[in-house]
Short mmCIF file of C-alpha atoms and ligand atoms in Angstrom, two decimals:
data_model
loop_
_atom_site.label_atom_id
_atom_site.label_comp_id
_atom_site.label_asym_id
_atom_site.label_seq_id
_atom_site.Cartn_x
_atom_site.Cartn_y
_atom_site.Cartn_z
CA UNK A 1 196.83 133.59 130.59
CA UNK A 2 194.48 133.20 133.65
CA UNK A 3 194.36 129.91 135.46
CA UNK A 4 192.07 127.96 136.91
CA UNK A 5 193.05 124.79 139.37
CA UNK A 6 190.27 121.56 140.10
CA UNK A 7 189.43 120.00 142.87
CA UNK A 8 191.71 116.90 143.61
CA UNK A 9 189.03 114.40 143.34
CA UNK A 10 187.70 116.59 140.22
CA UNK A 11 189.30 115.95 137.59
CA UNK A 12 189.15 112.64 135.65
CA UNK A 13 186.58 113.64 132.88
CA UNK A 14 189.03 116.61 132.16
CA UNK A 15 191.73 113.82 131.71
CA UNK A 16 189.55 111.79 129.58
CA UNK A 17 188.77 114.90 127.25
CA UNK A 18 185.45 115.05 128.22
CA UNK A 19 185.16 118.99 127.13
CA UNK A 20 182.70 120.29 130.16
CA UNK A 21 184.27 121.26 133.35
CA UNK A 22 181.03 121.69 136.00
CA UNK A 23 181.24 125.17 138.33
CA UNK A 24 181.45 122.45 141.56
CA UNK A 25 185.22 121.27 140.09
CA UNK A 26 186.84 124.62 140.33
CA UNK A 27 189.06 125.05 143.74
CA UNK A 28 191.17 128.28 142.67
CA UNK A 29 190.48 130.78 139.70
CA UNK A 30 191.87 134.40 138.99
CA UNK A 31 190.01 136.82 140.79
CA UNK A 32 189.41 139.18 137.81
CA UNK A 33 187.88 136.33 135.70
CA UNK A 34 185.29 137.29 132.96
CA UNK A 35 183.16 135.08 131.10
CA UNK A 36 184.94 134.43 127.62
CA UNK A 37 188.40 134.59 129.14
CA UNK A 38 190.80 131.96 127.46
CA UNK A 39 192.06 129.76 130.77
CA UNK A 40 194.70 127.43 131.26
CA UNK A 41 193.44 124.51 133.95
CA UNK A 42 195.41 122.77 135.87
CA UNK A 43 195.03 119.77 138.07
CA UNK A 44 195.64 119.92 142.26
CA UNK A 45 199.29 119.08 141.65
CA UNK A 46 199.83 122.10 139.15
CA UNK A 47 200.09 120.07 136.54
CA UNK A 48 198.56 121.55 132.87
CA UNK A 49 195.41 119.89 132.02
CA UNK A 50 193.79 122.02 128.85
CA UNK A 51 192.30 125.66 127.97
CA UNK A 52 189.61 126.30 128.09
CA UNK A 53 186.53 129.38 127.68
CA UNK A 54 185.30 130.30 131.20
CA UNK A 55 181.81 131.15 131.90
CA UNK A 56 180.83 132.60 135.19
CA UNK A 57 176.85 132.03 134.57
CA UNK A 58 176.66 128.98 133.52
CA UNK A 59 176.64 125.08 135.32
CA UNK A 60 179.35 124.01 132.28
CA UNK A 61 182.06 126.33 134.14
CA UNK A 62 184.93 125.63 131.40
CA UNK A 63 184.16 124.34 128.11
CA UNK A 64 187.92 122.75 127.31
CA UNK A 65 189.28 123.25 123.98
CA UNK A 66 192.37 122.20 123.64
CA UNK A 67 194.42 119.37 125.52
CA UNK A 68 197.75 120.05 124.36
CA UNK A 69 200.06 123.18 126.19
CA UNK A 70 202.00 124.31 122.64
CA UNK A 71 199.00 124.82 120.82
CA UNK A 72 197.13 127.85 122.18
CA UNK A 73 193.98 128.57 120.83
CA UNK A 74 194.54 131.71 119.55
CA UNK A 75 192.52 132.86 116.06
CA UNK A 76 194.03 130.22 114.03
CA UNK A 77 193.19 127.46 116.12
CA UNK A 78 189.32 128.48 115.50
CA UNK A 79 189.98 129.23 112.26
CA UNK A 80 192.02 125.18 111.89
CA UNK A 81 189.00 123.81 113.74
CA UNK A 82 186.21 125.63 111.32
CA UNK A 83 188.54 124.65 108.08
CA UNK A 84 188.45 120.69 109.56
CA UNK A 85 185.13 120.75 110.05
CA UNK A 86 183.97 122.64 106.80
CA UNK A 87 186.31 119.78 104.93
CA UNK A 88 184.49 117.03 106.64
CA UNK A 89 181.58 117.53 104.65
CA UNK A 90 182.86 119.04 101.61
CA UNK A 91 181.47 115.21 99.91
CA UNK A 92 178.21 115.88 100.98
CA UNK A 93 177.55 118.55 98.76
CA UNK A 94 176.35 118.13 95.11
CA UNK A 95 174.00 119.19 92.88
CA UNK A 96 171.34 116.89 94.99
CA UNK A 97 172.57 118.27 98.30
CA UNK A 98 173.44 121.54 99.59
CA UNK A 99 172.81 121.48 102.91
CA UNK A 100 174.21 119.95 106.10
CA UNK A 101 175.39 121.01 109.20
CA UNK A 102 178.87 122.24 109.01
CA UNK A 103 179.92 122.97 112.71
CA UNK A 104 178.34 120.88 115.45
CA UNK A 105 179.48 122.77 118.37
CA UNK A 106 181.19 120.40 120.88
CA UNK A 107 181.89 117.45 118.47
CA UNK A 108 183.56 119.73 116.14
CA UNK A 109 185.44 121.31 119.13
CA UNK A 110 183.66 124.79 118.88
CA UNK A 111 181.64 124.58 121.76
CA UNK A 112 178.39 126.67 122.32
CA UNK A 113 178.22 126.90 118.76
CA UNK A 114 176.33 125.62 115.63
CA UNK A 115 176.21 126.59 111.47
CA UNK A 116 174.08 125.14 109.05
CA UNK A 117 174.34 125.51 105.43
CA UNK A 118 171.09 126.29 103.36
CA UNK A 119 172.48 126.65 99.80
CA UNK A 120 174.10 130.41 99.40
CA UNK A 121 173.16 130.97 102.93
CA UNK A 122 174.91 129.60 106.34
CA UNK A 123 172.58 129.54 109.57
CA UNK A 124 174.87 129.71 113.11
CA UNK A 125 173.69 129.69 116.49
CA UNK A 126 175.46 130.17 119.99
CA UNK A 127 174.11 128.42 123.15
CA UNK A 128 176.54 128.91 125.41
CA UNK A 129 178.18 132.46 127.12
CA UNK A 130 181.71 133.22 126.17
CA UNK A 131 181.33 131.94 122.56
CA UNK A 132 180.44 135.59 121.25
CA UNK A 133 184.24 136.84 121.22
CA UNK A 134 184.90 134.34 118.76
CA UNK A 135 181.92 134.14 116.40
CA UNK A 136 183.47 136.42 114.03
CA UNK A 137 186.29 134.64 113.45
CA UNK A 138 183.93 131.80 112.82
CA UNK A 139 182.07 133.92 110.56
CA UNK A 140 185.03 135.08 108.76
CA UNK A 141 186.48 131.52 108.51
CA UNK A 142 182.94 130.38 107.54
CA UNK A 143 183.06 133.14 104.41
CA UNK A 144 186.47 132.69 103.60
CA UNK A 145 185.53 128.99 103.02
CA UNK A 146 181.92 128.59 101.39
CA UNK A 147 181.73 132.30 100.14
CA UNK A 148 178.37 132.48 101.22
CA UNK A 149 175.34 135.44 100.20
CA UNK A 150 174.73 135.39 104.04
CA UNK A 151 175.00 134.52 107.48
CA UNK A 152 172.01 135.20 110.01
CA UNK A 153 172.65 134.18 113.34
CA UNK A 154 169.20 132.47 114.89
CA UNK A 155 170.54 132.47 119.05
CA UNK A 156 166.66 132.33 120.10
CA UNK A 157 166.75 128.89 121.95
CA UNK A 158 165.55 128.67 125.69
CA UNK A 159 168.28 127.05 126.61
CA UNK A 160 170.08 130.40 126.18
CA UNK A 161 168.07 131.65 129.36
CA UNK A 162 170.29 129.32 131.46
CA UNK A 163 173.34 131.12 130.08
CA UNK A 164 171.60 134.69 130.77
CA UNK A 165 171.79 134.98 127.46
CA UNK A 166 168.87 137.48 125.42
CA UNK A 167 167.79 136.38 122.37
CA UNK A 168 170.14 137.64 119.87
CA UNK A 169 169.39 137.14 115.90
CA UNK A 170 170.44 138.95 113.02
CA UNK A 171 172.35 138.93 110.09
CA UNK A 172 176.74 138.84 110.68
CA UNK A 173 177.15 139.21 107.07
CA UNK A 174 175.98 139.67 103.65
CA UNK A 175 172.90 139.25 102.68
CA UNK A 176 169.77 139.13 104.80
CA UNK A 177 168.40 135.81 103.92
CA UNK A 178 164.87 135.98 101.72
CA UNK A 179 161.62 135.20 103.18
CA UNK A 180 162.26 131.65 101.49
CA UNK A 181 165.55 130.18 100.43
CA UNK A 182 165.65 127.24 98.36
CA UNK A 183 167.57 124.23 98.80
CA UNK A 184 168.14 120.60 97.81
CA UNK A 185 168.31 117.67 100.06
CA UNK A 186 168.26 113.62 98.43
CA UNK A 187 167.22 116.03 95.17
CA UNK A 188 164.27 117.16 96.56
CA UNK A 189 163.62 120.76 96.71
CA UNK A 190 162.34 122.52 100.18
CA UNK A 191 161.47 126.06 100.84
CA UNK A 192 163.57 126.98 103.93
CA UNK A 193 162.05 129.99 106.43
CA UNK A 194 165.74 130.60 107.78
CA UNK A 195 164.28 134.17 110.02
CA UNK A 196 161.35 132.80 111.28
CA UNK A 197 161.26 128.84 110.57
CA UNK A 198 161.85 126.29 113.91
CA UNK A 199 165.42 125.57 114.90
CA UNK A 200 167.67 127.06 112.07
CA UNK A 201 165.17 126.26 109.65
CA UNK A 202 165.47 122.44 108.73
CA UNK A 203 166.04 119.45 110.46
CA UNK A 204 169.27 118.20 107.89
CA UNK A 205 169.54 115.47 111.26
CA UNK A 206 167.21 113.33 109.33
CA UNK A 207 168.64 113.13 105.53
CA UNK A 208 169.67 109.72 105.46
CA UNK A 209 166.63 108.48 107.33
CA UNK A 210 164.37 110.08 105.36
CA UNK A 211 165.80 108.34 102.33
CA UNK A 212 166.17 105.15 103.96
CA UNK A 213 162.14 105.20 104.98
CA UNK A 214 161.18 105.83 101.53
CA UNK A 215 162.59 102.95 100.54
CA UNK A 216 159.94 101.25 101.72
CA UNK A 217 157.23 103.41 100.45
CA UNK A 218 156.58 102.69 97.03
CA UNK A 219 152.72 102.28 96.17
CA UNK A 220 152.08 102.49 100.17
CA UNK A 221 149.84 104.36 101.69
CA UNK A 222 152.26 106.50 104.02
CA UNK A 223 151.03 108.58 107.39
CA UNK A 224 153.86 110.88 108.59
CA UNK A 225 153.35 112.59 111.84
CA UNK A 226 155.49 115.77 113.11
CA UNK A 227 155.65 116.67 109.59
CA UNK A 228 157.20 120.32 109.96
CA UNK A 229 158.15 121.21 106.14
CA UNK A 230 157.62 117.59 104.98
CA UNK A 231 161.12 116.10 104.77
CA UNK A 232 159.69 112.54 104.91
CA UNK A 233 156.55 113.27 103.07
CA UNK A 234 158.37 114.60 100.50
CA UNK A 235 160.98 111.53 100.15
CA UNK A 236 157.88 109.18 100.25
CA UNK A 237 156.69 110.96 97.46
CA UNK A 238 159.57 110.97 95.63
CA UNK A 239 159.73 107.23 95.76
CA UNK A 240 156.29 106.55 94.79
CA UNK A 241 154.33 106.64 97.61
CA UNK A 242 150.37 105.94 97.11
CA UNK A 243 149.27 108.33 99.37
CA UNK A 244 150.81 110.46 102.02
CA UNK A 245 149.02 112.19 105.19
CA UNK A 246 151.13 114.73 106.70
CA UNK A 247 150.25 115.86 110.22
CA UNK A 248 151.73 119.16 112.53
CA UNK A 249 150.51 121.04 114.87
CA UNK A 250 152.40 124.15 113.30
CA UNK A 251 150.25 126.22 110.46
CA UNK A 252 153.47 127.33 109.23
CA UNK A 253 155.23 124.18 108.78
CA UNK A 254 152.10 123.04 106.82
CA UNK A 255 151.77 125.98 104.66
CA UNK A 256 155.63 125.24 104.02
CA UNK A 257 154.89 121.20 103.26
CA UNK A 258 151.84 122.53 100.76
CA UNK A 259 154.44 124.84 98.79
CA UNK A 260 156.94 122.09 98.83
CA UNK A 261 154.83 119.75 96.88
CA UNK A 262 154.11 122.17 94.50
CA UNK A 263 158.16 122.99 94.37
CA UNK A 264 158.43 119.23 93.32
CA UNK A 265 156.12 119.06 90.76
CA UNK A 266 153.88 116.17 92.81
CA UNK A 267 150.50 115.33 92.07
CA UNK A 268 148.65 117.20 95.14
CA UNK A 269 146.00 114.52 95.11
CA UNK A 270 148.58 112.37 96.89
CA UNK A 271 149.18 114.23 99.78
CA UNK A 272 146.89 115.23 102.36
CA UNK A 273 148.33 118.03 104.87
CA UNK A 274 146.60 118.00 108.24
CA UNK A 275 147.27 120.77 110.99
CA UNK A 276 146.77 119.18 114.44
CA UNK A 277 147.84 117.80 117.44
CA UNK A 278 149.47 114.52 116.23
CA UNK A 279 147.95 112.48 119.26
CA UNK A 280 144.55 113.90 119.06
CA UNK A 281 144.56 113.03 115.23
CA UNK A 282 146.11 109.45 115.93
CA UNK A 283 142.98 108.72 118.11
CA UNK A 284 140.56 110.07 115.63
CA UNK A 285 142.05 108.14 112.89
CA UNK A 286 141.75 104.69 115.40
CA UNK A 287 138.37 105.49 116.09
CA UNK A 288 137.39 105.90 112.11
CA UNK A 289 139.43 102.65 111.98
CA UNK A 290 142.01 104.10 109.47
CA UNK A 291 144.82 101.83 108.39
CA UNK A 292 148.18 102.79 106.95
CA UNK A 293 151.09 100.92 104.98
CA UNK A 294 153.83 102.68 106.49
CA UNK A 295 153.99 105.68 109.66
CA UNK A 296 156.72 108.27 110.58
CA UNK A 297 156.64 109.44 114.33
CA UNK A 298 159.44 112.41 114.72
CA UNK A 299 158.10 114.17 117.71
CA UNK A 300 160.02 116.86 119.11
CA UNK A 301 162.48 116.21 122.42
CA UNK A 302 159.80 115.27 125.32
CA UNK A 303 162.97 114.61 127.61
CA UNK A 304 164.88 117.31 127.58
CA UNK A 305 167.07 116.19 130.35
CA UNK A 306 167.27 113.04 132.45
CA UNK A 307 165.01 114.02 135.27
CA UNK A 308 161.72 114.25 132.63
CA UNK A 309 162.96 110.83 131.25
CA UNK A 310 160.29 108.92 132.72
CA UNK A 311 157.69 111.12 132.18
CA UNK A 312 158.87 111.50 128.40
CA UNK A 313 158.80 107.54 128.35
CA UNK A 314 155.25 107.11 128.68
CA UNK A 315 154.45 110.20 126.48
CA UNK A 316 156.89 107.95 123.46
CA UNK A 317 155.00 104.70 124.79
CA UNK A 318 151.65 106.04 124.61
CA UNK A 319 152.32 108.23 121.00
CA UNK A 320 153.85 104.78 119.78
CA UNK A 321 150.56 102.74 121.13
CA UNK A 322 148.23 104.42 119.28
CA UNK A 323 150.99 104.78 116.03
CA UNK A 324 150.72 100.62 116.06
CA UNK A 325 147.07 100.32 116.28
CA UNK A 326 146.52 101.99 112.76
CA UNK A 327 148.83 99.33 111.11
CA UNK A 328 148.39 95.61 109.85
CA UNK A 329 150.16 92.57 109.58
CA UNK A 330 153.58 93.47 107.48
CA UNK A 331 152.93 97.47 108.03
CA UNK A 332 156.10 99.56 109.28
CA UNK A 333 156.79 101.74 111.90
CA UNK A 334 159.73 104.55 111.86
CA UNK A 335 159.75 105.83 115.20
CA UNK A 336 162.33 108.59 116.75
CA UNK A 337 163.68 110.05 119.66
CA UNK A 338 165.54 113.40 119.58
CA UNK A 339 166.18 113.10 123.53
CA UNK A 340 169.63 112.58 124.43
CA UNK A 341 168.26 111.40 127.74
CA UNK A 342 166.81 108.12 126.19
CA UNK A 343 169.20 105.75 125.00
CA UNK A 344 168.43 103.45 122.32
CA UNK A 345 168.02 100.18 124.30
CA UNK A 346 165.50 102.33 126.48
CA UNK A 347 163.76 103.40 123.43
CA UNK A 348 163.45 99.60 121.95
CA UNK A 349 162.15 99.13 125.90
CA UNK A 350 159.33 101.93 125.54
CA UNK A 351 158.73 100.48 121.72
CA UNK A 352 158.08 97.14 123.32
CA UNK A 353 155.98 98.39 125.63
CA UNK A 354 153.62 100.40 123.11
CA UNK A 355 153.63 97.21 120.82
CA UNK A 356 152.62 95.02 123.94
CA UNK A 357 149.80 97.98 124.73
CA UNK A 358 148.61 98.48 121.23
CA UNK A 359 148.46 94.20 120.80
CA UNK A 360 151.00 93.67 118.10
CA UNK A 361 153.89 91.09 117.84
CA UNK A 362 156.64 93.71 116.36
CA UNK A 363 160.45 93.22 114.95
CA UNK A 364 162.92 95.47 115.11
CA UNK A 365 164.34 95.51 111.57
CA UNK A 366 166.53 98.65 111.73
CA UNK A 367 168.49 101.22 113.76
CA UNK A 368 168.49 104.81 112.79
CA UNK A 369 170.78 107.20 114.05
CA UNK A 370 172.24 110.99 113.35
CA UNK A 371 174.00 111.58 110.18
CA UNK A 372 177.91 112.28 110.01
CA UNK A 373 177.77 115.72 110.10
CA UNK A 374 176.42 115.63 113.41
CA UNK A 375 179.11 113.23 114.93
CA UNK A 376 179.67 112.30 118.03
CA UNK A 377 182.88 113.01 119.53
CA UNK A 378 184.47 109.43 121.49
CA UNK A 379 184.73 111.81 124.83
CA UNK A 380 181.26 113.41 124.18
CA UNK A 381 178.57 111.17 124.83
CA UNK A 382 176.28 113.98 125.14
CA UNK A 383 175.86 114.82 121.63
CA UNK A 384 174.25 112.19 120.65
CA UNK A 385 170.75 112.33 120.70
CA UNK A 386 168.83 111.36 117.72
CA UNK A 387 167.80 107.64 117.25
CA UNK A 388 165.54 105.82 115.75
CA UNK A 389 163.61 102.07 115.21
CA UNK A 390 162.30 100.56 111.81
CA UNK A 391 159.50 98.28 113.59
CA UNK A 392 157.40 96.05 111.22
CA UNK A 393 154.06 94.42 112.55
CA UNK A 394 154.48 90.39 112.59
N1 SAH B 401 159.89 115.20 110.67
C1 SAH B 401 160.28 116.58 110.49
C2 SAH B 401 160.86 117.21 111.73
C3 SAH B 401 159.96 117.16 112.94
S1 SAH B 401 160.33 118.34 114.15
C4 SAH B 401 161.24 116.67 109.31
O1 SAH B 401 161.62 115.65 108.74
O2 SAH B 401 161.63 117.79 108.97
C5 SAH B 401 158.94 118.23 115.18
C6 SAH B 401 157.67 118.84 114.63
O3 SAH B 401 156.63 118.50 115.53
C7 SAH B 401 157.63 120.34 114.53
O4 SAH B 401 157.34 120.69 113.20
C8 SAH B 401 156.48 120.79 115.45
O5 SAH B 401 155.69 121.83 114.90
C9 SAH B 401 155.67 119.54 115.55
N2 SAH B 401 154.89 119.34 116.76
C10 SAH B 401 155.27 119.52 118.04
N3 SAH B 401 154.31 119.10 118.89
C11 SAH B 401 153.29 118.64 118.12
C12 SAH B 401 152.02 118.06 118.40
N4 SAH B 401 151.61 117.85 119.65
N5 SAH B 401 151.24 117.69 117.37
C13 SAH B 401 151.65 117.90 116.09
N6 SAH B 401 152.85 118.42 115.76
C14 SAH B 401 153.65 118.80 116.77
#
């Protein structure tokens, strides 16, 4: 196996299993290296550290996979790590549930590389180079486990550019996936656009918040902003929600929230889909002086690393100012940040902020966060991004 040997001063994270070894840690490689070689590393004094995938493009020079010398990862150590990770969620599927994300790259130690399951069909996607020479073992494993119709690969994220990688979707087996699949989440049905919808299709991050909001939604009068295919609408709806205005900028999403209703079997009269830009819409509704029981905010990532985070902190502060302003005395705010870069006590800083702004006394009454099958790994701070804030109005 090739090697690769770190800087002296280079090599605590790699101790600490932090998976990511950075291009600037690398003293001595193999000449012939290619990107996808299996490497063992090793620390200044020769001493075995982990294997790892090398990448010659990318900033991540070796994503580590393994920190113990017997156990090479050869095919069945993907196929162990799939099986684990497939197991782990085996309790989240039922006849109300069938989808979830079943391999979350790093945390489930398959780095550079996603899969989430949409009923018969399994959605993967590879952000790193050097992950292709494995995907079909992945794919096999992923079959040999779920016995899907299909797998489509969606690798169409920008990030991907920093990796030289093209776009590269398609289907790696089965069945090409229908122009709509159909899936449960909380027993609500969705239409899911797995070719052409955003991301992989669905946003299964927010099942348990969308359930938890609803909660609160009964005979409320519910405004929920960065819609997409109307996972909290629908959920509000569900629970007996008054009213529900659904806003997103996207024409598909909205055409997707409309059928959705209809897929449920609510009463259309109590929803109202809106396509536009959420903040334009916010400051329309202030100046009609609109109220609302209850408001979701799920905008996408405006940090999408932690040079933009100050920039992305006013765009939160001002989005949550004018949220605020359309609520009363007991109303509620759910409010979300998909950023890694912001940290929750930085996002109850920015909340406090917008509440201060907007003139409201707030409390903080609740702390969302990502699901379990998007878990964060002890060593891996980095994969956890999405968080949230219940805020009621004093
Ligand atoms: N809440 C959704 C997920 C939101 S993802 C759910 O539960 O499934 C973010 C959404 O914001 C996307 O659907 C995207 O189309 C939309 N979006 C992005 N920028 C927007 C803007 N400025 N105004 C309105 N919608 C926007």
């Amino acid at each position: 196996m090739k090697k690769i040997i770190l800087h002296k001063t280079k090599d605590k994270a790699a101790w600490q299993l932090h998976p990511w070894i950075f291009s600037g840690a690398i003293s001595q490689k193999d000449r012939d290296l290619q990107s996808g070689d299996l490497v063992s590393v090793f620390n200044a004094d020769r001493e075995f550290i982990a294997y790892g995938i090398f990448n010659s493009v990318s900033r991540v020079a070796i994503r580590l996979l393994e920190w113990h010398p017997e156990r090479v990862p050869d095919a069945d150590w993907w196929r162990t790590r799939v099986k684990k990770a497939v197991e782990a969620r085996r309790h989240l599927l039922n006849d109300q549930n069938n989808t979830c994300r079943l391999i979350f790259a790093e945390a489930d130690f398959v780095p550079g590389l996603i899969a989430d399951l949409y009923g018969d069909f399994i959605s993967i996607q590879v952000h790193a180079a050097g992950v292709d020479q494995i995907k079909h073992l992945i794919v096999d494993e992923l079959v040999q486990l779920l016995a899907p119709k299909g797998i489509y690969e969606r690798s169409d994220i920008k990030s991907r550019e920093y990796e030289q990688l093209a776009d590269d979707n398609g289907v790696r087996y089965g069945d090409t996936p229908p122009e709509y699949v159909e899936v449960v989440e909380n027993g609500i049905r969705y239409h899911i656009n797995i070719v052409e919808g955003q991301k992989s299709g669905f946003y299964c991050d927010q099942r348990e918040n969308r359930r938890l909001v609803a909660q609160f939604a009964a005979n409320k009068s519910v405004l929920d902003c960065f819609s997409y295919s109307g996972g909290f609408t629908l959920n509000a709806l569900q629970a007996g929600a008054a009213h529900v205005t659904s806003v997103d900028s996207s024409a598909l999403a909205i055409s997707t929230l409309k059928d959705n209703v209809q897929l449920n079997g609510f009463d259309t009269s109590r929803s109202t889909p809106v396509q536009s830009d959420v903040n334009k819409y916010l400051r329309q509704l202030g100046e009609e002086g609109q109220k609302f029981d209850v408001i979701v905010l799920d905008p996408p990532k405006y940090a999408p690393s932690r040079s933009t985070l100050e920039k992305a902190s006013r765009a939160y502060k001002d989005l949550n100012r004018r949220g605020l302003m359309l609520l009363e005395s007991g109303g509620l705010l759910a409010t979300y940040s998909c950023s890694g870069a912001m940290d929750i006590e930085t996002f109850k800083q920015v909340i406090a902020w917008a509440a201060l702004d907007a003139g409201k006394e707030i409390q903080f009454i609740h702390q969302f966060h990502q699901p379990e099958d998007h878990p964060v790994r002890a060593s891996f701070s980095e994969g956890e991004y999405l968080k949230g804030l219940l805020v009621r109005v004093v």
